[in-house]
Coordinates of C-alpha atoms in Angstrom, one line a residue:
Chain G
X47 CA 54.1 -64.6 68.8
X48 CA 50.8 -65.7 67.5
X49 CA 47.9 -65.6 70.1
X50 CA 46.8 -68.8 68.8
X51 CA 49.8 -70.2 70.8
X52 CA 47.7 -68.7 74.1
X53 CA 43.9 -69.5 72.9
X54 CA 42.0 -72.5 74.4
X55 CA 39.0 -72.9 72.6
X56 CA 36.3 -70.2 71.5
X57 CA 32.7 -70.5 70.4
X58 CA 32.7 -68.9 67.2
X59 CA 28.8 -67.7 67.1
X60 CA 26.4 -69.3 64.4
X61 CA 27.6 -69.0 61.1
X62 CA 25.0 -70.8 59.8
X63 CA 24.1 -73.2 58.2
X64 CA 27.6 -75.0 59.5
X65 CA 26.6 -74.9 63.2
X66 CA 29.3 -73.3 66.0
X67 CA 33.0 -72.6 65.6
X68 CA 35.5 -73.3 68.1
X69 CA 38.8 -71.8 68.7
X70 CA 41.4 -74.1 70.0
X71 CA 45.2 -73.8 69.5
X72 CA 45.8 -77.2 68.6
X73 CA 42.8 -78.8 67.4
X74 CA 42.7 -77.3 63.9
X75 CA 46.2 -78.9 63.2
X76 CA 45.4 -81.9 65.6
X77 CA 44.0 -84.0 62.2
X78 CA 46.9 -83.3 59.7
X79 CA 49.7 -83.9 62.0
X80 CA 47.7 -87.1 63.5
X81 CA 47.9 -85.4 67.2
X82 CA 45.4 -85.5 70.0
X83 CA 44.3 -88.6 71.0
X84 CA 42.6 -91.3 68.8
X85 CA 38.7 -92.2 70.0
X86 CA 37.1 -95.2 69.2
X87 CA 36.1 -94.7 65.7
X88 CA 40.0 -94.1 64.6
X89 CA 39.2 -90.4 64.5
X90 CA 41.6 -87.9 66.1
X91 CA 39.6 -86.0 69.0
X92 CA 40.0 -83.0 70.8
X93 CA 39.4 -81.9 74.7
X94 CA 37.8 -78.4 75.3
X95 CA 38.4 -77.2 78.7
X96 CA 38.6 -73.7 80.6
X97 CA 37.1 -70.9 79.4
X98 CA 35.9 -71.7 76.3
X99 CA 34.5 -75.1 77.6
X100 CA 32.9 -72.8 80.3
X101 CA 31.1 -70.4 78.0
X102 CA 30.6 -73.8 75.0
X103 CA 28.5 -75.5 77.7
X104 CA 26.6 -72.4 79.8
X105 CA 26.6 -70.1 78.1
X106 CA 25.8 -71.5 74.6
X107 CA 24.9 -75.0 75.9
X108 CA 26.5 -76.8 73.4
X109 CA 25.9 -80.8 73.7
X110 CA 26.3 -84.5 72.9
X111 CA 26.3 -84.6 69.1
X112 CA 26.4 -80.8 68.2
X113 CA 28.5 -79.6 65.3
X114 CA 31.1 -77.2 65.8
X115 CA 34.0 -75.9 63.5
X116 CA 37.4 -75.8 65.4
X117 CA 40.1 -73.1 64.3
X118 CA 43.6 -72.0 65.8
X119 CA 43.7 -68.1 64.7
X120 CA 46.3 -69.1 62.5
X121 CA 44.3 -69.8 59.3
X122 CA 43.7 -73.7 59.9
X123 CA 39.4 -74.8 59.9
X124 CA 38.6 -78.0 60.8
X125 CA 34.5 -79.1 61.1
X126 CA 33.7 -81.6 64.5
X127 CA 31.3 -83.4 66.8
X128 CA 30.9 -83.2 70.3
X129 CA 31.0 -86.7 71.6
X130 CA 31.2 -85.9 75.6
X131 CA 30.8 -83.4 78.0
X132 CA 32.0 -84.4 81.3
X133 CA 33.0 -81.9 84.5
X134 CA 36.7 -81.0 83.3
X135 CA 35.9 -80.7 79.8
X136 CA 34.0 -82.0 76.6
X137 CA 35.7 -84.1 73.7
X138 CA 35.3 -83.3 69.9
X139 CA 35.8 -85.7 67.4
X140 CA 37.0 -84.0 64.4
X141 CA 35.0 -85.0 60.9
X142 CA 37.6 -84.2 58.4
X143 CA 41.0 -82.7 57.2
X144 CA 42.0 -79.7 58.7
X145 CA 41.7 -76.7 56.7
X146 CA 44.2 -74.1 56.1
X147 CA 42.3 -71.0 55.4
X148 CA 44.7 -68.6 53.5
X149 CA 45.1 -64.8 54.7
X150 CA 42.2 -62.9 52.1
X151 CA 43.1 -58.9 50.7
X152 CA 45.5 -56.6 51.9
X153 CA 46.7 -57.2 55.2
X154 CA 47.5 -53.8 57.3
X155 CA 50.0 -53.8 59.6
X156 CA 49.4 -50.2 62.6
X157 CA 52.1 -49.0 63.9
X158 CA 51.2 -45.9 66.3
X159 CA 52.4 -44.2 69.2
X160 CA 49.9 -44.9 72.0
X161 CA 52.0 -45.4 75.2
X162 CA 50.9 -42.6 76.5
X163 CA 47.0 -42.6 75.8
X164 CA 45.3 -43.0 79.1
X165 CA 41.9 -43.6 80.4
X166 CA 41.6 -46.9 78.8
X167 CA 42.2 -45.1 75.3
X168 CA 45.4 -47.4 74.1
X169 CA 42.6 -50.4 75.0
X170 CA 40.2 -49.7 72.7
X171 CA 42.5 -48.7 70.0
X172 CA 43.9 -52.2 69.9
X173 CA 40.4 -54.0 70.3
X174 CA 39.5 -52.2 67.3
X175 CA 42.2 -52.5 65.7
X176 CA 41.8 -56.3 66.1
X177 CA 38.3 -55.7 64.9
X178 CA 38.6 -54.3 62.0
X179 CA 41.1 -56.8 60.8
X180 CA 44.7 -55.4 61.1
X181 CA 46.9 -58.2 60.9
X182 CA 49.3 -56.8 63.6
X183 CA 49.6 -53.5 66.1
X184 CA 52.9 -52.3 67.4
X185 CA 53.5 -49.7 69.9
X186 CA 55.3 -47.2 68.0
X187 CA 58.3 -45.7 70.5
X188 CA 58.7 -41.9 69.7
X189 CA 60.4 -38.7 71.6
X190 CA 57.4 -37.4 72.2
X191 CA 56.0 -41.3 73.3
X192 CA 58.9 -43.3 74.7
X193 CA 57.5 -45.5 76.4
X194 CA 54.6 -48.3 76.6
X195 CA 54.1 -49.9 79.8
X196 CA 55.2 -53.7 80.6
X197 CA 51.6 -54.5 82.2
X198 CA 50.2 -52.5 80.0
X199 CA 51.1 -55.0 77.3
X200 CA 50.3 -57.7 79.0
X201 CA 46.6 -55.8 79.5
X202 CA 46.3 -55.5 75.8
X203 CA 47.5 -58.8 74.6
X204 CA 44.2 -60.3 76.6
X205 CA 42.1 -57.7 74.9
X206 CA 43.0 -58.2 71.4
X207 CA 42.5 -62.3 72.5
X208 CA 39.2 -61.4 73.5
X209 CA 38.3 -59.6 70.5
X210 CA 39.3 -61.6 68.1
X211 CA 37.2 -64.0 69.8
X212 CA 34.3 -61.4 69.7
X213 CA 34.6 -60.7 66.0
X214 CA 35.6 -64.2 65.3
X215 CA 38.8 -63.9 62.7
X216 CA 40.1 -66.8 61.4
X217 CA 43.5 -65.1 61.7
X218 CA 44.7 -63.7 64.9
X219 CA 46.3 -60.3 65.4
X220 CA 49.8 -60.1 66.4
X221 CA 50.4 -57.4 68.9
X222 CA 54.5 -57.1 68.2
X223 CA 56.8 -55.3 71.2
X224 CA 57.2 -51.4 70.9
X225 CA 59.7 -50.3 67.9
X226 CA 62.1 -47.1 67.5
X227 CA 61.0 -44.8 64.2
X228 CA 64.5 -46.1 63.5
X229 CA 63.8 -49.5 63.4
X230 CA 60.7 -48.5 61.5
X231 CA 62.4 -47.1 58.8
X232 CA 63.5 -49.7 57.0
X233 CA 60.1 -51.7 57.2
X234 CA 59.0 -48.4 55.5
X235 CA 61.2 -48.6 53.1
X236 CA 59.8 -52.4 51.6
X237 CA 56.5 -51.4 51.8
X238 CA 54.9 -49.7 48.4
X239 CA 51.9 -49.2 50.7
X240 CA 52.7 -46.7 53.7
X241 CA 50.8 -44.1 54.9
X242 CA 51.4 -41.5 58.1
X243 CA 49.0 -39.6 59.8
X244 CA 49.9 -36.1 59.3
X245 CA 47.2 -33.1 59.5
X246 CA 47.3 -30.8 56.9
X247 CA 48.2 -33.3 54.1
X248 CA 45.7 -34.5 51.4
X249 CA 43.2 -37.1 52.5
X250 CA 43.6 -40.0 52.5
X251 CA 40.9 -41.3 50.1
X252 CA 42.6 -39.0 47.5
X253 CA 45.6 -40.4 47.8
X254 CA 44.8 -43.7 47.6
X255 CA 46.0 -46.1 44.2
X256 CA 43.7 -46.4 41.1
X257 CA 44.5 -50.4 41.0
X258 CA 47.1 -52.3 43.8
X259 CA 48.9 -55.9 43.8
X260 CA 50.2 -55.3 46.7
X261 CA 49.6 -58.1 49.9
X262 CA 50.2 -55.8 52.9
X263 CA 50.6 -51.8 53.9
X264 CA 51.5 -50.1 56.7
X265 CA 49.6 -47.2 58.7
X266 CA 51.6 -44.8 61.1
X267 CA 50.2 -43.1 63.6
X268 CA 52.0 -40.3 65.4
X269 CA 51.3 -39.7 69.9
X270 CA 49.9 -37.3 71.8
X271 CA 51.4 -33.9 70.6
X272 CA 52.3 -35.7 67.2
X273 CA 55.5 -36.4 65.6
X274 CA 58.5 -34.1 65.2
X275 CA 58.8 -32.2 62.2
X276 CA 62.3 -34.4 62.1
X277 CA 60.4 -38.1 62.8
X278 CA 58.1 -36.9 59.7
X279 CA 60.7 -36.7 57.5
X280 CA 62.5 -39.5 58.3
X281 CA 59.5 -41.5 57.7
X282 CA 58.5 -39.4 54.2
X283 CA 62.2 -40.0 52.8
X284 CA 61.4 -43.6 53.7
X285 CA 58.6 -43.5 51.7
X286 CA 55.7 -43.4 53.7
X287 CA 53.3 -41.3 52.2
X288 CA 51.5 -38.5 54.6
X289 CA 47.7 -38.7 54.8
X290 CA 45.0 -35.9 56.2
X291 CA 42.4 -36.6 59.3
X292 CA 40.0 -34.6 57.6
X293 CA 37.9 -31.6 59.0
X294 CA 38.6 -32.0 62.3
X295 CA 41.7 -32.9 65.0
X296 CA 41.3 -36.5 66.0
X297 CA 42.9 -38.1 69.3
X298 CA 45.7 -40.4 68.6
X299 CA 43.0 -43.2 69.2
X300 CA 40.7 -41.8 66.8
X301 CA 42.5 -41.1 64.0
X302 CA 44.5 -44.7 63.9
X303 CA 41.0 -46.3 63.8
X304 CA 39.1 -43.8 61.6
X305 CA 42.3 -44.2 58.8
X306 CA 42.1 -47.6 59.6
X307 CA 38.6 -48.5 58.5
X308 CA 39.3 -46.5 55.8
X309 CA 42.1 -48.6 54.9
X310 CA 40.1 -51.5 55.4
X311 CA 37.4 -50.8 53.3
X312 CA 39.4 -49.7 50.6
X313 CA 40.8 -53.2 50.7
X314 CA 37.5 -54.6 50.8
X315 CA 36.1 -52.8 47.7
X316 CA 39.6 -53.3 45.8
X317 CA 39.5 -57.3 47.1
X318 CA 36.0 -57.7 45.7
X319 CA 36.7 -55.8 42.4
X320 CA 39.5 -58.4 42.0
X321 CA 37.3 -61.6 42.8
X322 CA 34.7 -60.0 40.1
X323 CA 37.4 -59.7 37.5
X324 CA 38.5 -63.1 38.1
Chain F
X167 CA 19.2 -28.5 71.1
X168 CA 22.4 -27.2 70.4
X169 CA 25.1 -27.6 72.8
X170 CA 26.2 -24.7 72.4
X171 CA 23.2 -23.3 74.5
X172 CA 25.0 -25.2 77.5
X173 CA 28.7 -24.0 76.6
X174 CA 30.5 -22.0 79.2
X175 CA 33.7 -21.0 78.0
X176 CA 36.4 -23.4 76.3
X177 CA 40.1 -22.7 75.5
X178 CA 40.8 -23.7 72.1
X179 CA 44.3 -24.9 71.7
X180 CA 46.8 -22.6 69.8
X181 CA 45.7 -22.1 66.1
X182 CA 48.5 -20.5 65.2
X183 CA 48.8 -17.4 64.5
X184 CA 45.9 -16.7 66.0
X185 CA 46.1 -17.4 69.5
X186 CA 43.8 -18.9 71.3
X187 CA 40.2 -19.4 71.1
X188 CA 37.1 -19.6 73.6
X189 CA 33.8 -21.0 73.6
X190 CA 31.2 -18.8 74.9
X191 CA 27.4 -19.6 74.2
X192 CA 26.7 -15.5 74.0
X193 CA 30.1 -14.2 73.1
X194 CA 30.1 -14.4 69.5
X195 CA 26.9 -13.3 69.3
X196 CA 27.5 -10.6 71.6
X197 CA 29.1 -7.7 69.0
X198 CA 26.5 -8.1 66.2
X199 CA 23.4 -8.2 68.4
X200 CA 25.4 -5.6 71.1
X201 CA 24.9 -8.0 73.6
X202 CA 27.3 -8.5 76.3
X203 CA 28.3 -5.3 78.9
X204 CA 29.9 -2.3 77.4
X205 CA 33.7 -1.5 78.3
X206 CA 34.7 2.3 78.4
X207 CA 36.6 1.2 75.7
X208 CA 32.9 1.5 74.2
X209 CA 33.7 -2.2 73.0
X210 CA 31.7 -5.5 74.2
X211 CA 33.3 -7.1 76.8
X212 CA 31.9 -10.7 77.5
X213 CA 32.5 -12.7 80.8
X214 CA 34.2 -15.9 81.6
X215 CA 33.3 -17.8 84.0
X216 CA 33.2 -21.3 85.6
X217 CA 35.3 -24.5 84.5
X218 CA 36.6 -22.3 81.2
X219 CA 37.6 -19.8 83.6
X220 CA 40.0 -22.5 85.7
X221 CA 41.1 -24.0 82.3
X222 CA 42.0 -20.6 81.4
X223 CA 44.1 -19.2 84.2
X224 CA 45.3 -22.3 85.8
X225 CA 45.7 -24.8 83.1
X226 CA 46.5 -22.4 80.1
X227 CA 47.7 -19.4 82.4
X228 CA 46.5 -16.8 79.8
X229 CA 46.8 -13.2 81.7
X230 CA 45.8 -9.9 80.6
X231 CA 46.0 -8.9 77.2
X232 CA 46.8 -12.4 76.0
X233 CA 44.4 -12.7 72.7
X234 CA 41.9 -15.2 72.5
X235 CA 39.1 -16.6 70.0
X236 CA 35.4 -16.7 71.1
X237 CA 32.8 -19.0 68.9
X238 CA 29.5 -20.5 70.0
X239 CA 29.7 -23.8 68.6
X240 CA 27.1 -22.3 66.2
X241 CA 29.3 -21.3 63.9
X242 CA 30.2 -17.9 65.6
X243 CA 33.8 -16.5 65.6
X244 CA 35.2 -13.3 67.2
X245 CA 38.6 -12.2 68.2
X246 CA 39.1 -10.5 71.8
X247 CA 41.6 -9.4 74.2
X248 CA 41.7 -10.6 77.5
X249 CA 40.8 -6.9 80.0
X250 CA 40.8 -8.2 83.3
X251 CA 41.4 -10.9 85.5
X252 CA 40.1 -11.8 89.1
X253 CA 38.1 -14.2 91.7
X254 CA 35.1 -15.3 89.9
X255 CA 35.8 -14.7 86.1
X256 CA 37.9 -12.7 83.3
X257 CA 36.6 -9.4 80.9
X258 CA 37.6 -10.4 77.3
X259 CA 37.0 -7.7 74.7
X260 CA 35.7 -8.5 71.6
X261 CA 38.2 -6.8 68.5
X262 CA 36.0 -7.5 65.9
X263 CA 32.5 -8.4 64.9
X264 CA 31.6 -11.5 64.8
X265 CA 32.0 -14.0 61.8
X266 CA 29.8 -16.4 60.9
X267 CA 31.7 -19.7 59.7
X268 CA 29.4 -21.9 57.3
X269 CA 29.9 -25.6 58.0
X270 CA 31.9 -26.9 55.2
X271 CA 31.4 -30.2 53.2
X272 CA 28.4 -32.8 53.3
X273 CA 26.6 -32.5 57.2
X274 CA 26.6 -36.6 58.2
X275 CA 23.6 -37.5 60.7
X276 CA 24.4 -40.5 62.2
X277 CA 21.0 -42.8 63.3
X278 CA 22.5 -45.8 65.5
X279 CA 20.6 -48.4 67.8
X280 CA 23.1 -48.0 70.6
X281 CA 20.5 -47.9 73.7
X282 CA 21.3 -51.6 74.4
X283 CA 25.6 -51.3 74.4
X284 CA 27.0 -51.8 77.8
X285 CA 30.8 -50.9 79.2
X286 CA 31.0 -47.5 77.8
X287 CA 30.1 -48.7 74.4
X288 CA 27.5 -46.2 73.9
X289 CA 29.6 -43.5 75.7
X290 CA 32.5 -43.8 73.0
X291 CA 30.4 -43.9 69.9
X292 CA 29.2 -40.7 70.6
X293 CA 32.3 -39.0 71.5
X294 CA 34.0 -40.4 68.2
X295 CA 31.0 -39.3 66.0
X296 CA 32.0 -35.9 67.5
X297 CA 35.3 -36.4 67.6
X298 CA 34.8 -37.3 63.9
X299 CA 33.3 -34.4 62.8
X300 CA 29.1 -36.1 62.6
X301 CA 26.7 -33.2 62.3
X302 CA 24.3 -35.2 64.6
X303 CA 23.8 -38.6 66.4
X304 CA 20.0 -39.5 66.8
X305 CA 19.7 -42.9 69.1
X306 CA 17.4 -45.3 66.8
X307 CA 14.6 -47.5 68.4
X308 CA 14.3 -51.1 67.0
X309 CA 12.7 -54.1 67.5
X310 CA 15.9 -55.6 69.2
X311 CA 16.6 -51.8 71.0
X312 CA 13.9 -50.3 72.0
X313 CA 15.0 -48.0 74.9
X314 CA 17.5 -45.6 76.0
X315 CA 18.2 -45.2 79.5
X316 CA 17.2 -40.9 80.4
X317 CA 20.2 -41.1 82.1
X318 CA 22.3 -42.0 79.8
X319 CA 21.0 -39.6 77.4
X320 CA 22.1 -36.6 80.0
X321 CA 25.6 -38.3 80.0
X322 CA 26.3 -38.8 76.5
X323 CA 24.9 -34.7 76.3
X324 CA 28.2 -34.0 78.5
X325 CA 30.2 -36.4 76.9
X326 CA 29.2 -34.2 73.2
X327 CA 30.5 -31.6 74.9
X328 CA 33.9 -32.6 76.7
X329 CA 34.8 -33.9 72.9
X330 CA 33.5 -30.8 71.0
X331 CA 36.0 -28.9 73.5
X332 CA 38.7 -30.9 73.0
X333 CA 38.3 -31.6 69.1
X334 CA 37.6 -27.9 68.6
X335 CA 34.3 -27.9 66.6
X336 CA 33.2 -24.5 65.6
X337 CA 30.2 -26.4 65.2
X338 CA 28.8 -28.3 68.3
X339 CA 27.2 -31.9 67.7
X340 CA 23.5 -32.6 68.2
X341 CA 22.5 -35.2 70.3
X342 CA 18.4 -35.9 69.0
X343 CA 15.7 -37.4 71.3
X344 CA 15.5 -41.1 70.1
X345 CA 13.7 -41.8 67.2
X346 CA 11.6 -45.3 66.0
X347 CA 12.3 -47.0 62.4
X348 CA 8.9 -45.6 61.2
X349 CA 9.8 -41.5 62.1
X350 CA 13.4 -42.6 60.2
X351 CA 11.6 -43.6 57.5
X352 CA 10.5 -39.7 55.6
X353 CA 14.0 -38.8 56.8
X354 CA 15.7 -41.2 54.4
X355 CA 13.2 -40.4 52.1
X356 CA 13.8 -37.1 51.3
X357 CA 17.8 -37.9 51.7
X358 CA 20.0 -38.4 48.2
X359 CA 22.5 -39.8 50.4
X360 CA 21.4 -42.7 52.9
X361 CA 23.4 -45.9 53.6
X362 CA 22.4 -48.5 55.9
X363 CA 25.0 -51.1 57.8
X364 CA 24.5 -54.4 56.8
X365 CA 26.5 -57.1 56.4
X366 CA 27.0 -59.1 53.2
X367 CA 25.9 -56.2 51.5
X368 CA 28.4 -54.7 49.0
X369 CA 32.1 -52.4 50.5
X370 CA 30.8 -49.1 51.2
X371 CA 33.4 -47.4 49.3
X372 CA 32.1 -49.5 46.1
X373 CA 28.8 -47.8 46.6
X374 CA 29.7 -44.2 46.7
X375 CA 29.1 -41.8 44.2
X376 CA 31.5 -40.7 42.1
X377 CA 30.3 -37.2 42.0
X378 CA 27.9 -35.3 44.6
X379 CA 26.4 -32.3 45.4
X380 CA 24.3 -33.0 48.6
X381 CA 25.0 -31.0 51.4
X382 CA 23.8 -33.5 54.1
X383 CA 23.8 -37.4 54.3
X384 CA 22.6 -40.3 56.8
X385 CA 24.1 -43.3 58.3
X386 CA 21.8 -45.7 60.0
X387 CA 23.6 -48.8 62.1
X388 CA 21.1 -51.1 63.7
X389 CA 21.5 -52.9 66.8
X390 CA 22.9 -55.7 68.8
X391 CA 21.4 -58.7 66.8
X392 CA 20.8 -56.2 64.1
X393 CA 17.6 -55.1 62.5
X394 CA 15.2 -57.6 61.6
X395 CA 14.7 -58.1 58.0
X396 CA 11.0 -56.5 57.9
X397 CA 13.2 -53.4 59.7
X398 CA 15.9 -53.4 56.7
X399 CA 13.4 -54.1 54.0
X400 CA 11.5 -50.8 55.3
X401 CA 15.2 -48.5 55.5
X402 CA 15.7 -49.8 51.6
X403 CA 12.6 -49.2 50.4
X404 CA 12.7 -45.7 51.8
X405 CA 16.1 -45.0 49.8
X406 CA 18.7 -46.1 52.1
X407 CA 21.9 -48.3 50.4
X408 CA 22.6 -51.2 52.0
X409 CA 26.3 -51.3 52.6
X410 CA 29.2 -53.9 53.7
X411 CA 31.2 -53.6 56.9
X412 CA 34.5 -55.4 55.8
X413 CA 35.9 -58.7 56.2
X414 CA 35.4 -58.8 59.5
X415 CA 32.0 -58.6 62.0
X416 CA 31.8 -55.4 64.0
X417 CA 30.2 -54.4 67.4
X418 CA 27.6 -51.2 66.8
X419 CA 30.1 -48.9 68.1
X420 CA 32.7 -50.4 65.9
X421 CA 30.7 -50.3 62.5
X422 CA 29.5 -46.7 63.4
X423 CA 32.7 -45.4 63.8
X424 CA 34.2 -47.3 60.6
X425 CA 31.3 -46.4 58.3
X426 CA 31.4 -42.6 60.1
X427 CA 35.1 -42.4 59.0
X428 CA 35.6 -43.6 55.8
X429 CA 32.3 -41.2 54.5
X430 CA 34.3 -38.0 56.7
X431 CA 37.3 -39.0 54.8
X432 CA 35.3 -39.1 51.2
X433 CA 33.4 -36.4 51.6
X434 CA 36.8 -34.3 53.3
X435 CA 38.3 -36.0 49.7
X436 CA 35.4 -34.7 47.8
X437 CA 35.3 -31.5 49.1
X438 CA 39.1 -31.0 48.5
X439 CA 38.6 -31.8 44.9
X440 CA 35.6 -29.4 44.5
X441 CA 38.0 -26.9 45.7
X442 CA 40.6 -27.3 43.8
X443 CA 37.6 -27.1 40.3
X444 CA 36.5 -23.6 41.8

């Protein structure tokens, strides 16, 4: 399920020069579908409350006639106007079409075993997950990491929410329900683009492709005391191709984000190339 | 100052074959400079004591004769033997002299304006720079962070520690005094090998070099608000290479820990490859 389907609406900083960004689940789509309610100019319009409303009006006191950009953390931009602030709420008339921003470089999907992390250690591995840009995080399920926590879940879906409203993604992170390595397997198996954490293998940067097409990878991290040798190979024979920490051992935390940014970067650098060639 | 001046004793997981292996500040060092209390044996014997000592015993339950590795976080390694057990502390005989281990591949000192980061912000970048294998974090002073709280600085110092101990590093981290952008800027003069965080600048992993001999390099991240552009324009004309964080916008911590990782991971790639030329 999309977070967008929870978010109310977010400031979005100053990217200048287009003034302040909202996120609001429906507003981005509110124009192209004709929803939300019509003002007096004929232009659809769209009420901010809670939260976001909250911080819009204290924190960044926003006002009559301010700009903002509205978007759903699904992809979909759309620019508007405050037109009033009252006690419940303020309404934005939106100033154009929606916009549906499309998903840019490789998107990386993390599967790793961090049930068991404690000490707030499974939290920040999905904030930074979510700040870094993976496109979704799933609990991987493990014999050595069988479980993950209901609350727990619940704990981390509000976190990635509130980072992705911290670092301002157009696209929200999915954060799917814990998976079996067998039911990872067969994802494995369609990807061209998996790699597993594995000490002791060649790092990653090495064994990274020359050129790539692909539009999504996976990364795999093992728990606490790692994967069986027998997990491994199930996920090598599926194709997933083991990657070093380098010089030294890394907590399950660590290593998921340090391979991450890696990943992302790479992406980065390969997504740019691409746009220059173009 | 090295932490390893501070270092009691720490048990060092199970390298296999090896056994296990202990920090002590004086044990390495206690052969080759016949330090440490003579055994009838005629052999140093060095002394455990204190939290290592519980660790030891209770956690790890090591008993006589059990064979454990001492090094300094200096780069000191020596095998011993544990002789005796009781109250206050163990007798470990050293086997052998004591090695000296070279650090291996390019030294990273990571500069970052993290005085200002709240919630534990600051406490996690500097365990994951250890964690991560940094040769030394130095707080930087900007316009936007000018201040480090003392306090804090004798909390991330244990904090270096607890993750040198648990990552293993033969080599401790150093944790510098603070530092202002104008004593940074000889340091990144004299440095081959100096990139700077900054966004819109081009993907790090674009910018590296495709070949490199340097044995150290630098990462500077500025602050909260980042470093005003008179602060930048300084860092680049010292040397330093601007360089992109991803698509997305990243906390200090987060861009630290990203940049930090993908130049372990190169220069872990790097050094593989120079290897395998030898």
């Amino acid at each position: 399920m999309s977070p967008a389907a929870t978010f109310s609406a977010l400031l979005r900083g100053l990217p200048p020069p287009r003034g302040r960004r909202l996120l609001v689940a429906a507003a981005a789509r509110a124009h192209s579908t004709a929803g939300g309610s019509r003002a007096r100019g004929g232009l659809p319009q769209v009420r901010i409350q809670g939260d976001e409303f909250w911080h819009m009006t204290r924190v960044l006191r926003l006002g009559i006639n301010d700009r903002v950009e509205l978007f759903d953390g699904a992809g979909g931009l759309v620019e508007g106007s405050i037109q009033k602030v009252d006690k419940g709420g303020s309404d934005v008339k939106l100033l154009e079409d929606a916009r549906l921003i499309a998903p840019d470089g490789i998107q990386w999907h993390v599967y790793a075993a961090f049930g068991t992390l404690k000490g707030g250690r499974a939290d920040w591995l999905v904030e930074k997950c979510t700040e870094l840009g993976a496109c979704s995080v799933t609990p991987l399920l493990t014999e050595r990491c069988h479980t993950v926590a209901e609350n727990r879940v619940d704990r981390l879906q509000r976190l990635v929410l509130a980072a992705v409203k911290q670092c301002q993604r157009i696209h929200g992170m999915l954060l799917n329900p814990p998976i079996q390595i067998a039911d990872l397997q067969p994802v494995v198996s369609q990807s061209k683009l998996a790699f597993v954490a594995s000490a002791e293998s060649p790092p990653l940067l090495s064994t990274l492709p020359k050129s790539c097409n692909e539009e999504s990878g996976l990364l795999i991290v093992g728990p606490e005391g790692d994967f069986t040798e027998e997990e491994v190979n199930v996920l090598k024979a599926s194709g997933a191709v083991p990657v070093g920490l380098g010089p030294c051992r890394l907590r399950v935390e660590t290593a998921t984000i340090s391979l991450l940014s890696a990943l992302m970067l790479w992406s980065d650098a390969h997504r740019q190339e691409t746009l220059k060639c173009r």
